[in-house]
Amino acid sequence: MVNEIFENTTSNMEKSIEALKRDFATLRTGKVTTSIVDNIKVDYYGTPTALNQVGNVIATDATTISITPWEKQLLGDIEKAIQEANIGVNPNNDGDFIKLFFPPMTSEQRTEIVKQAKGMVETAKIAIRNVRKDGNDKIKKLEKAKEISEDESKKAQEQIQKITDEHIAKIEEAFKVKEADILKV
């Protein structure tokens, strides 16, 4: 019973870290990646569809993303979706494909993006702490129901704290890596 709680707690904390890494992927670093446009939805025959589902999205170099739609009539819709997404660049439509030219980031932009990353880290830490609270509550319920002793409850809660500390350390490490990537010129 207690081991099951540990497994669920660990699994849910891992999911929080994976969500943080997905969020980090949407942040711009010195080199442009296609993940910047991952959250952009295009109106595809009345259905909001991910940009990479209606065309080929590639980073042609460190500052340019090229989008080639599979259907030419989607060019206008893609251009509109990019403008509405407000990702900091205007799309250039040449009739066959759309190019996004990202200017080099200023130090102020880099600092601002690091702040965004810190906000994402705080959200992930809150999620981890909520998972810890859920695990501890389950342990306390077992103790109250006399399924485990008070000593076993204390040991289990200490183990959940250890799991929490490990995952918080993983989040901090992921942030250090991302911060270095963002600040690298």
Short mmCIF file of C-alpha atoms in Angstrom, two decimals:
data_model
loop_
_atom_site.label_atom_id
_atom_site.label_comp_id
_atom_site.label_asym_id
_atom_site.label_seq_id
_atom_site.Cartn_x
_atom_site.Cartn_y
_atom_site.Cartn_z
CA MET A 1 0.00 0.00 0.00
CA VAL A 2 2.73 2.46 1.03
CA ASN A 3 4.95 1.44 -1.90
CA GLU A 4 2.05 2.12 -4.26
CA ILE A 5 1.80 5.65 -2.83
CA PHE A 6 5.57 6.13 -3.40
CA GLU A 7 5.23 4.94 -7.01
CA ASN A 8 2.28 7.25 -7.71
CA THR A 9 4.06 10.18 -6.09
CA THR A 10 7.24 9.57 -8.12
CA SER A 11 5.26 9.10 -11.34
CA ASN A 12 3.27 12.31 -10.86
CA MET A 13 6.43 14.29 -10.01
CA GLU A 14 8.11 12.96 -13.18
CA LYS A 15 5.10 14.16 -15.18
CA SER A 16 5.55 17.64 -13.67
CA ILE A 17 9.18 17.69 -14.79
CA GLU A 18 8.23 16.53 -18.30
CA ALA A 19 5.63 19.32 -18.48
CA LEU A 20 8.30 21.83 -17.44
CA LYS A 21 10.62 20.60 -20.19
CA ARG A 22 7.81 20.94 -22.75
CA ASP A 23 7.23 24.50 -21.52
CA PHE A 24 10.97 25.23 -21.75
CA ALA A 25 10.94 24.08 -25.38
CA THR A 26 8.61 26.95 -26.28
CA LEU A 27 11.11 29.54 -24.99
CA ARG A 28 13.42 31.17 -27.46
CA THR A 29 17.15 30.72 -26.99
CA GLY A 30 20.03 32.12 -29.03
CA LYS A 31 19.25 29.60 -31.76
CA VAL A 32 15.73 29.41 -33.21
CA THR A 33 13.93 26.08 -32.90
CA THR A 34 10.66 24.99 -34.48
CA SER A 35 9.17 24.43 -31.02
CA ILE A 36 8.55 28.20 -30.88
CA VAL A 37 5.60 27.66 -33.23
CA ASP A 38 4.34 24.44 -31.59
CA ASN A 39 1.44 26.17 -29.84
CA ILE A 40 0.19 27.97 -32.95
CA LYS A 41 -3.14 26.67 -34.26
CA VAL A 42 -4.31 27.23 -37.84
CA ASP A 43 -7.96 27.25 -38.90
CA TYR A 44 -8.00 24.16 -41.12
CA TYR A 45 -11.49 23.86 -42.60
CA GLY A 46 -13.05 25.08 -39.36
CA THR A 47 -10.85 23.00 -37.04
CA PRO A 48 -7.99 24.53 -35.01
CA THR A 49 -5.03 22.41 -36.11
CA ALA A 50 -1.37 22.50 -35.03
CA LEU A 51 0.86 24.32 -37.50
CA ASN A 52 3.10 21.27 -38.00
CA GLN A 53 -0.02 19.28 -39.03
CA VAL A 54 -0.80 21.50 -42.01
CA GLY A 55 2.69 22.02 -43.39
CA ASN A 56 6.40 21.35 -43.15
CA VAL A 57 8.06 23.46 -40.42
CA ILE A 58 11.87 23.61 -40.46
CA ALA A 59 14.58 25.82 -38.97
CA THR A 60 16.68 26.67 -42.03
CA ASP A 61 19.38 28.41 -39.97
CA ALA A 62 19.96 29.91 -36.50
CA THR A 63 17.54 32.80 -37.10
CA THR A 64 15.01 31.56 -39.71
CA ILE A 65 12.02 29.22 -39.68
CA SER A 66 10.46 28.17 -42.97
CA ILE A 67 6.87 26.89 -43.21
CA THR A 68 5.73 25.15 -46.39
CA PRO A 69 1.99 24.35 -46.31
CA TRP A 70 0.77 21.13 -47.87
CA GLU A 71 -2.09 23.07 -49.45
CA LYS A 72 -1.29 26.46 -51.02
CA GLN A 73 -4.65 28.00 -50.06
CA LEU A 74 -3.61 27.72 -46.38
CA LEU A 75 -0.85 30.35 -46.74
CA GLY A 76 -3.18 33.20 -45.67
CA ASP A 77 -4.58 31.24 -42.73
CA ILE A 78 -1.08 30.30 -41.54
CA GLU A 79 0.10 33.90 -41.87
CA LYS A 80 -2.93 35.11 -39.86
CA ALA A 81 -2.39 32.48 -37.15
CA ILE A 82 1.28 33.46 -36.75
CA GLN A 83 0.38 37.15 -36.46
CA GLU A 84 -2.29 36.38 -33.85
CA ALA A 85 0.13 34.18 -31.87
CA ASN A 86 2.33 37.25 -31.31
CA ILE A 87 5.66 35.41 -31.23
CA GLY A 88 7.68 38.55 -31.91
CA VAL A 89 8.10 38.32 -35.69
CA ASN A 90 6.01 39.06 -38.75
CA PRO A 91 5.57 36.27 -41.30
CA ASN A 92 6.96 36.82 -44.80
CA ASN A 93 4.71 35.19 -47.41
CA ASP A 94 6.26 34.71 -50.86
CA GLY A 95 3.38 32.76 -52.41
CA ASP A 96 4.93 29.31 -51.92
CA PHE A 97 6.00 29.32 -48.28
CA ILE A 98 6.25 31.53 -45.22
CA LYS A 99 9.52 32.53 -43.63
CA LEU A 100 9.96 33.85 -40.11
CA PHE A 101 13.11 35.89 -39.60
CA PHE A 102 14.04 36.20 -35.93
CA PRO A 103 16.43 39.07 -35.13
CA PRO A 104 19.29 38.36 -32.73
CA MET A 105 18.08 38.66 -29.16
CA THR A 106 19.06 41.65 -27.06
CA SER A 107 20.34 41.17 -23.52
CA GLU A 108 17.02 42.61 -22.25
CA GLN A 109 15.07 39.98 -24.21
CA ARG A 110 17.31 37.25 -22.81
CA THR A 111 16.75 38.51 -19.27
CA GLU A 112 12.99 38.61 -19.89
CA ILE A 113 13.00 35.03 -21.19
CA VAL A 114 14.98 33.89 -18.13
CA LYS A 115 12.22 35.49 -16.00
CA GLN A 116 9.62 33.50 -17.96
CA ALA A 117 11.64 30.33 -17.35
CA LYS A 118 11.78 31.11 -13.61
CA GLY A 119 8.00 31.45 -13.60
CA MET A 120 7.71 28.04 -15.26
CA VAL A 121 10.09 26.61 -12.64
CA GLU A 122 7.93 28.00 -9.82
CA THR A 123 4.82 26.47 -11.38
CA ALA A 124 6.58 23.10 -11.60
CA LYS A 125 7.73 23.34 -7.97
CA ILE A 126 4.17 24.09 -6.87
CA ALA A 127 2.99 21.02 -8.79
CA ILE A 128 5.66 18.91 -7.07
CA ARG A 129 4.65 20.23 -3.64
CA ASN A 130 0.99 19.47 -4.39
CA VAL A 131 1.94 15.89 -5.31
CA ARG A 132 3.91 15.64 -2.03
CA LYS A 133 0.88 16.89 -0.08
CA ASP A 134 -1.36 14.30 -1.77
CA GLY A 135 1.10 11.52 -0.93
CA ASN A 136 1.40 12.64 2.70
CA ASP A 137 -2.40 12.88 3.01
CA LYS A 138 -2.75 9.29 1.77
CA ILE A 139 -0.13 8.13 4.30
CA LYS A 140 -1.97 9.97 7.11
CA LYS A 141 -5.26 8.32 6.06
CA LEU A 142 -3.59 4.90 6.32
CA GLU A 143 -2.31 5.80 9.79
CA LYS A 144 -5.75 7.05 10.87
CA ALA A 145 -7.33 3.83 9.60
CA LYS A 146 -4.76 1.93 11.72
CA GLU A 147 -3.39 0.20 8.58
CA ILE A 148 0.12 1.44 9.41
CA SER A 149 1.74 2.49 12.68
CA GLU A 150 2.75 6.03 13.63
CA ASP A 151 6.44 5.14 13.09
CA GLU A 152 5.72 3.70 9.64
CA SER A 153 3.78 6.87 8.82
CA LYS A 154 6.71 9.09 9.84
CA LYS A 155 9.17 6.97 7.81
CA ALA A 156 6.85 7.05 4.79
CA GLN A 157 6.48 10.83 5.01
CA GLU A 158 10.28 11.17 5.25
CA GLN A 159 10.59 9.00 2.13
CA ILE A 160 8.09 11.19 0.28
CA GLN A 161 10.14 14.25 1.31
CA LYS A 162 13.28 12.59 -0.10
CA ILE A 163 11.47 11.91 -3.39
CA THR A 164 10.31 15.54 -3.41
CA ASP A 165 13.84 16.86 -2.78
CA GLU A 166 15.21 14.73 -5.64
CA HIS A 167 12.64 16.10 -8.07
CA ILE A 168 13.12 19.71 -6.95
CA ALA A 169 16.88 19.21 -7.60
CA LYS A 170 16.05 17.90 -11.11
CA ILE A 171 13.97 21.01 -11.76
CA GLU A 172 16.80 23.27 -10.56
CA GLU A 173 19.27 21.44 -12.81
CA ALA A 174 16.94 21.73 -15.83
CA PHE A 175 16.61 25.46 -15.14
CA LYS A 176 20.39 25.96 -14.92
CA VAL A 177 20.83 24.24 -18.29
CA LYS A 178 18.02 26.29 -19.90
CA GLU A 179 19.26 29.56 -18.37
CA ALA A 180 22.76 28.94 -19.75
CA ASP A 181 21.25 28.16 -23.16
CA ILE A 182 19.17 31.37 -23.13
CA LEU A 183 22.02 33.62 -22.00
CA LYS A 184 24.59 32.11 -24.41
CA VAL A 185 25.28 34.57 -27.22
#
